XYZ file of C-alpha atoms in Angstrom:
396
model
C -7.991 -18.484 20.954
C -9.543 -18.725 17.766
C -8.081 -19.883 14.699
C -8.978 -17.992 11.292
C -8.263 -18.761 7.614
C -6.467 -16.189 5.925
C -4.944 -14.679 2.626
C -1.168 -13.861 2.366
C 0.785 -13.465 0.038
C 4.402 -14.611 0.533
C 7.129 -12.423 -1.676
C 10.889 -13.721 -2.180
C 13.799 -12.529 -4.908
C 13.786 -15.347 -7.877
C 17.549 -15.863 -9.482
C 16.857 -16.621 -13.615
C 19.665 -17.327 -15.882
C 20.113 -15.893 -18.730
C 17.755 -17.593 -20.933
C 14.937 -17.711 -18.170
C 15.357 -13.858 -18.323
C 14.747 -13.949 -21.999
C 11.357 -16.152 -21.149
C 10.405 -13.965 -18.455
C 11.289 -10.965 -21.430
C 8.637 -12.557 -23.708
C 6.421 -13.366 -21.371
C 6.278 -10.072 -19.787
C 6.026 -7.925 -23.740
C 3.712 -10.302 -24.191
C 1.388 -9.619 -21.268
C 2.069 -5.804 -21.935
C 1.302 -6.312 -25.191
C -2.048 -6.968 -24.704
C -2.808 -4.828 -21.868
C -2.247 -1.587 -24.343
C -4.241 -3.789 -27.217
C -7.288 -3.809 -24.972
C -6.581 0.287 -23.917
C -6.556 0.821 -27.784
C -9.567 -0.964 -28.203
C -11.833 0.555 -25.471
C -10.598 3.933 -25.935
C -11.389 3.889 -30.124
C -14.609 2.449 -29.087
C -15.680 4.864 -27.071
C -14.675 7.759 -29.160
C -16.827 6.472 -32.486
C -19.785 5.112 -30.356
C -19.959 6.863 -26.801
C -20.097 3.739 -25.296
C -18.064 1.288 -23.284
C -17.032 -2.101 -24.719
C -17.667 -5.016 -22.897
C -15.127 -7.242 -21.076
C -16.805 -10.402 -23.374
C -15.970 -8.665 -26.395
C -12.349 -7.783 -25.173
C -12.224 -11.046 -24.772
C -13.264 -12.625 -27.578
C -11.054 -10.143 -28.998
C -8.294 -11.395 -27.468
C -8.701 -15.296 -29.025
C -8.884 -14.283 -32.240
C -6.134 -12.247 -31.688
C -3.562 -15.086 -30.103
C -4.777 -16.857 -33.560
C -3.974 -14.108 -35.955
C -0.395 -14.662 -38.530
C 0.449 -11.611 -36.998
C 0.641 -12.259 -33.561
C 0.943 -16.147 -33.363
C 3.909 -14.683 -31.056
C 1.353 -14.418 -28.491
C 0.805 -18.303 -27.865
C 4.505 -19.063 -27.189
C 3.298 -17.807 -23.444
C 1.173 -18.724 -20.979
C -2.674 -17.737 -21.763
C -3.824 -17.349 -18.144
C -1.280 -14.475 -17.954
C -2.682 -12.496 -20.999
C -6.577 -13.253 -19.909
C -6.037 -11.811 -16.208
C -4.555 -8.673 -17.861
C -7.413 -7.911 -19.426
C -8.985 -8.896 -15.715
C -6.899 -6.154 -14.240
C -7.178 -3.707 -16.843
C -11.650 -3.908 -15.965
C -10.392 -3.631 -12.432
C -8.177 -0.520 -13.039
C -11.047 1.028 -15.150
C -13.639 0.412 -12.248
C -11.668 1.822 -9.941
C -11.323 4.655 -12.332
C -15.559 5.075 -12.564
C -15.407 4.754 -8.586
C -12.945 7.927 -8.336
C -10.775 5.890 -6.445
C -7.812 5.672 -8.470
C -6.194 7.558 -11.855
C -7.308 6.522 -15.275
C -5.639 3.438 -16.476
C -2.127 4.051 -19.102
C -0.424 2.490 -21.227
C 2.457 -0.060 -20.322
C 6.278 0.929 -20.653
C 8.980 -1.896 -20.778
C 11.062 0.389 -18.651
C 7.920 0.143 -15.554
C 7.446 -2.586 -13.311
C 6.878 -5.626 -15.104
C 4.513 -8.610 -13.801
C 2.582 -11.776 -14.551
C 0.186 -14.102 -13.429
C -0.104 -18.053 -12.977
C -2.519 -20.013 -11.378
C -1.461 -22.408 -8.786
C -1.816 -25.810 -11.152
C -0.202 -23.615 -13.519
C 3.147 -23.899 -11.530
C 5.296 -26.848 -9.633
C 7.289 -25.538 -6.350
C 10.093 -27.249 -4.592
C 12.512 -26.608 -1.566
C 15.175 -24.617 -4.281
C 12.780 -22.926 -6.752
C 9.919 -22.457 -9.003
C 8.818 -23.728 -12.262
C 6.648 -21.750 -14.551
C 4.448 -22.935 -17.151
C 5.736 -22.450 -20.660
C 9.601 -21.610 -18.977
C 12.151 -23.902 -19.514
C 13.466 -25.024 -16.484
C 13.320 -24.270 -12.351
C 14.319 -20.981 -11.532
C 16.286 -20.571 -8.288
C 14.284 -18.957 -5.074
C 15.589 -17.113 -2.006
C 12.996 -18.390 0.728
C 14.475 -16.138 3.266
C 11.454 -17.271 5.359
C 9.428 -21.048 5.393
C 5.855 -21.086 3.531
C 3.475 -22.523 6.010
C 3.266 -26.368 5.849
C -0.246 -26.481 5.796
C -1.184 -23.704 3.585
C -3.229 -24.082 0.237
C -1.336 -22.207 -2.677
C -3.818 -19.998 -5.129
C -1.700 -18.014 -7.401
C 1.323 -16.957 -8.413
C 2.968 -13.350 -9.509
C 6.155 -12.957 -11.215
C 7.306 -9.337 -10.829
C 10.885 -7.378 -12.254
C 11.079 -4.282 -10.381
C 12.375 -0.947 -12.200
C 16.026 -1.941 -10.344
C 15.959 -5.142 -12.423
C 15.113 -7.457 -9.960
C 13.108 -10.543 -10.030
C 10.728 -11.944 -7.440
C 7.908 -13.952 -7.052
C 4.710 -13.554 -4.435
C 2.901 -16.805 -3.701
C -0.641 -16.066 -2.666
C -2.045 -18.559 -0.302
C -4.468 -18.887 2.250
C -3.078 -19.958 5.815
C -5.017 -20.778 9.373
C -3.614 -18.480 12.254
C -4.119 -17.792 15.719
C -5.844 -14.876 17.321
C -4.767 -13.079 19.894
C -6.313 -13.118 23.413
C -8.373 -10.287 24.135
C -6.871 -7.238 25.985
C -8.166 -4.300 27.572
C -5.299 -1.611 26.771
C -7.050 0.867 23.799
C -5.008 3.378 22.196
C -5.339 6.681 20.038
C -3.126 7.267 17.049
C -2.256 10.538 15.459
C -0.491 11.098 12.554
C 2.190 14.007 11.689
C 5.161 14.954 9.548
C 7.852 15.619 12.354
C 6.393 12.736 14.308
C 5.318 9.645 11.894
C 2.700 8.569 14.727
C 2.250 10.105 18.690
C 0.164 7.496 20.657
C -1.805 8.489 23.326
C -0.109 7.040 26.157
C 3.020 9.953 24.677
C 5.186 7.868 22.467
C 6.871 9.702 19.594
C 7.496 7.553 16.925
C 10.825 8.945 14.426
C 10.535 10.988 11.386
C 11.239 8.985 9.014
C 11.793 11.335 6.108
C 14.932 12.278 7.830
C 16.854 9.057 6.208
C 15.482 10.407 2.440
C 16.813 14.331 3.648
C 20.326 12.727 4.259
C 20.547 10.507 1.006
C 22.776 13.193 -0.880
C 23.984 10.547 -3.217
C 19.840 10.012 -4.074
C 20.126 13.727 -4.860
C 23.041 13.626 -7.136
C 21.367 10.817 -8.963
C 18.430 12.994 -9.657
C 20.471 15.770 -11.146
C 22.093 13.557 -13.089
C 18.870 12.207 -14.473
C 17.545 15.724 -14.994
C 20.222 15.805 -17.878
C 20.597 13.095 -19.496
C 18.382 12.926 -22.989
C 15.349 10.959 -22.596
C 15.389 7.574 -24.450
C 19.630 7.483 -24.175
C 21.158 4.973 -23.051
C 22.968 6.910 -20.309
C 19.374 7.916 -19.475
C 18.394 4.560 -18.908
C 21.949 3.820 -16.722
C 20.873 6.721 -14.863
C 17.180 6.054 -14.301
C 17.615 2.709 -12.806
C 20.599 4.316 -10.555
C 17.547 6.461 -9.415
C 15.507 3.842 -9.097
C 17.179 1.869 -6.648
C 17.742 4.574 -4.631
C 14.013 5.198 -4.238
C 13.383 1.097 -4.107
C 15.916 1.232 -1.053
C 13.736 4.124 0.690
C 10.646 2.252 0.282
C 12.125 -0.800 1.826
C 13.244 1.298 4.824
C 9.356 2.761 5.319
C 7.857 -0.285 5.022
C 9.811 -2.509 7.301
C 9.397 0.847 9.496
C 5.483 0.926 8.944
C 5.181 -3.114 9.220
C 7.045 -3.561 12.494
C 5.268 -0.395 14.221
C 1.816 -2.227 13.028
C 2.543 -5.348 14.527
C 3.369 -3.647 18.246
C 0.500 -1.391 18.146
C -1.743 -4.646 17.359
C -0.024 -6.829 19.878
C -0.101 -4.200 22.423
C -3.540 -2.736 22.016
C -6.883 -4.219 21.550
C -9.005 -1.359 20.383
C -6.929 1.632 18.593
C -8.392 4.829 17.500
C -7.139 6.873 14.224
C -7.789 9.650 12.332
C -9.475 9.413 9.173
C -7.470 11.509 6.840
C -8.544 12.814 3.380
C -5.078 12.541 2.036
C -5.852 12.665 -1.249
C -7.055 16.574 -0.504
C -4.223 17.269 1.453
C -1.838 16.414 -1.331
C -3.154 19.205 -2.978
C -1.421 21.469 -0.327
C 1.848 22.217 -3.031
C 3.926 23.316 -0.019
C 3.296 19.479 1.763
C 2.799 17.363 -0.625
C 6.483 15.664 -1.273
C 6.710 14.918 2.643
C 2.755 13.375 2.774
C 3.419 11.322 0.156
C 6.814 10.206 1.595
C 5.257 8.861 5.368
C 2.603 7.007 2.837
C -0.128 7.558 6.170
C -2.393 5.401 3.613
C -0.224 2.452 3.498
C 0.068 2.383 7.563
C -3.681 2.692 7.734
C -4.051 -0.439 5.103
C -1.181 -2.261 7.337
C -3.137 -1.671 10.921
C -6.580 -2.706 9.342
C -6.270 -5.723 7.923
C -3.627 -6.828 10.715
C -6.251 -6.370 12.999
C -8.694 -8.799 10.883
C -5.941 -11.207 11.096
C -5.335 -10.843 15.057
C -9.156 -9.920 16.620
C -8.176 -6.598 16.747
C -10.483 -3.596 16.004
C -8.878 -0.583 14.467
C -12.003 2.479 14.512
C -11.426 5.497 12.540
C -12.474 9.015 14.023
C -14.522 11.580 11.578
C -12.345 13.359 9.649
C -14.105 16.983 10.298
C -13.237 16.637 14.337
C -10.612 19.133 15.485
C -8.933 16.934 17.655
C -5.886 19.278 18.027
C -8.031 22.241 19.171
C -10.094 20.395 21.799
C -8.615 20.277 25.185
C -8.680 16.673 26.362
C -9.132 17.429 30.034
C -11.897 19.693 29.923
C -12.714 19.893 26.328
C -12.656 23.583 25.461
C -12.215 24.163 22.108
C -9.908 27.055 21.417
C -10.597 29.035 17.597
C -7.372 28.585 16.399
C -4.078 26.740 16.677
C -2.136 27.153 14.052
C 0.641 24.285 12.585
C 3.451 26.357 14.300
C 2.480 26.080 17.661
C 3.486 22.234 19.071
C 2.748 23.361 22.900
C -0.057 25.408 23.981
C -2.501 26.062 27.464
C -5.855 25.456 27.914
C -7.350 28.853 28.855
C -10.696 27.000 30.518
C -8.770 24.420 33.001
C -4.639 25.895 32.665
C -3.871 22.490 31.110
C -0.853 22.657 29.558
C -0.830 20.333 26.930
C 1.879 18.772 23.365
C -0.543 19.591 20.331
C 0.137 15.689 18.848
C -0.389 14.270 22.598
C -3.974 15.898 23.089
C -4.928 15.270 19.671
C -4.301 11.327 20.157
C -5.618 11.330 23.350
C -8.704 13.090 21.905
C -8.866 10.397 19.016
C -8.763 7.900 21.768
C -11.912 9.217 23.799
C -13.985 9.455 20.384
C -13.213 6.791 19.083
C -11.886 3.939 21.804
C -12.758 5.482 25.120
C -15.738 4.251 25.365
C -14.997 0.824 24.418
C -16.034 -2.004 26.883
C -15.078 -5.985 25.852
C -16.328 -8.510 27.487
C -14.828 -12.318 28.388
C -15.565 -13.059 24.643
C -13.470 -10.342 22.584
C -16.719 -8.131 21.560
C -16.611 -4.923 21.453
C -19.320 -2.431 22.038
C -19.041 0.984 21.164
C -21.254 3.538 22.533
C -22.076 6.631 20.598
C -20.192 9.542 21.893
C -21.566 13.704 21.489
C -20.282 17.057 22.682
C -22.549 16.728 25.848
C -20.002 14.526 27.418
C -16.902 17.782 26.816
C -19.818 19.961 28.207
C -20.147 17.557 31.235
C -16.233 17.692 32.011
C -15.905 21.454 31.608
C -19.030 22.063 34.087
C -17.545 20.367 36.514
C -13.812 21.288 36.219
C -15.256 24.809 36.454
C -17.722 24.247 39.606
């Protein structure tokens, strides 16, 4: 097996007294602060020149600004902090340009809250965490060992919209692949069924445990009518807000534990490429697409299989792997959502619409895949001819 160096970041819930709360307060206006400084800047600058500012300037900006009567506030924190804001904010707007991502907003105090530190920037111990520029040790919850030989790089200190604290220590660790397999797989992805492998598993619907949350319901009415910027609005918003923080708990220990089978089980798996963002257009799905999160379980399988020797190949987005027959592929002209079990009128196949479809991901994608003693893969181009090939010969 072969051993690989990788980056992980290791989360945990952080305990702060009462003053370290009012540190962490500071620290976090602070870093907010400047984050909608910078936003001011670059969007006044481009609206009397035309042109962006550059990151130097921001910069520069930003020294003369932690030296200003005004805000000599901004000094009582950590500088690395405020200086990877602006680091984040270039990311944000990049990924903006790139059409990946929304434009970048400005910062409430009621939003997540977060900040950076560098590793030397910090001192950890088997109870907690010490901060640069905080007081004293906070308290940690390490519900699960940090690797003895790891190498810390950063930390993040986070307060969720529930009012929780945690910390994720970023570090880079040496693991162990796994041993090359031959099983391959095909993946496709639904609403009623989260994911139907190829081999006929059904995995649950998970929105089912957000349709039965009537209390989450109530909590949203009552939010709907309480007056923005009350403080009963507030009470109520964070109600909400765990509520939702308690769903996405549920979907991603869901998402990370179905991940880590599939990879252990399956050296080569095929899924669909999706174009998610497109389909949330569809008004009449969009609530239940973005409630599986079919992105997040994508991200998951891919970079697990980095981790693992795994190879995770997505199929073309335009193939109509529902309307293909998998035994003889014939492709019928339509098949509409409503229909879950249909026959193929070439070969009398009778097939389960999510079944064929990820057994059809698995021939395009996986199929085809041969590894030898060493774990490499090679993937041979597949066309139509070899559907043609099947159905002449079914038919003969």
């Amino acid at each position: 097996m072969l051993n690989v160096k990788i980056n992980r970041a290791y989360k945990y819930r952080i305990y702060p007294n009462k003053s370290q709360q009012e540190a962490l307060a500071k620290l976090f206006g602070c870093v907010r602060y400047v984050w909608n400084w910078a936003l001011d800047l670059r969007e006044s600058y481009y609206k009397d020149t035309g042109k962006a500012l550059l990151a130097s300037e921001i910069s520069k900006g930003l020294t003369d600004l932690r030296k200003s009567q005004d805000t000599l506030w901004l000094s009582d924190v950590s500088r690395i902090s405020l200086t990877q804001s602006l680091r984040n904010q270039y990311t944000a707007y990049d990924r903006f340009f790139k059409r990946i991502s929304g434009k970048p907003r400005p910062k409430s105090k009621h939003a997540k809250q977060s900040a950076y530190f560098r590793h030397n920037d910090i001192k950890l111990s088997h109870r907690g965490i010490k901060l640069q520029k905080v007081d004293s040790e906070m308290r940690v919850n390490f519900h699960r060992p940090l690797p003895k030989d790891c190498e810390i790089r950063s930390v993040t200190v986070s307060k969720d919209k529930t009012g929780k604290y945690y910390v994720s220590i970023s570090v880079i660790e040496t693991i162990a692949q796994l041993e090359p397999i031959s099983a391959k797989i095909g993946i496709d992805l639904g609403l009623t069924n989260f994911a139907v492998t190829s081999n006929g598993n059904k995995s649950i619907d998970i929105r089912i445990l957000k349709k039965k949350n009537k209390r989450k319901r109530r909590a949203q009415r009552v939010l709907s009518r309480r007056k923005r910027g009350s403080k009963n609005y507030h009470k109520a918003r964070v109600k909400l807000a765990k509520f939702e923080a308690k769903d996405a708990n549920i979907r991603k220990d869901f998402q990370h534990k179905l991940s880590k089978r599939l990879i252990d089980e399956n050296q080569a798996i095929g899924i669909e490429s999706l174009r998610i963002k497109n389909m949330m257009k569809n008004k009449r799905f969009a609530k239940s697409i973005g409630d599986v999160a079919w992105g997040q379980f994508k991200a998951m399988l891919q970079y697990k299989a980095e981790w693992y020797g795994r190879d995770v190949v997505p199929l073309d987005s335009f193939y109509p792997s529902s309307k293909i027959c998998s035994a003889c592929g014939h492709k019928v002209d339509e098949l509409p959502l409503r229909i879950r079990q249909w026959t193929c009128p070439e070969c009398f196949t009778e097939h389960d619409r999510d079944v064929n479809a990820a057994i059809n991901v698995r021939n395009n994608t996986v199929g085809m895949t041969e590894i030898d003693a060493c774990g490499v893969t090679v993937r041979p181009a597949i066309t139509e001819a070899r559907h043609r090939e099947a159905r002449n010969i079914l038919v003969a």
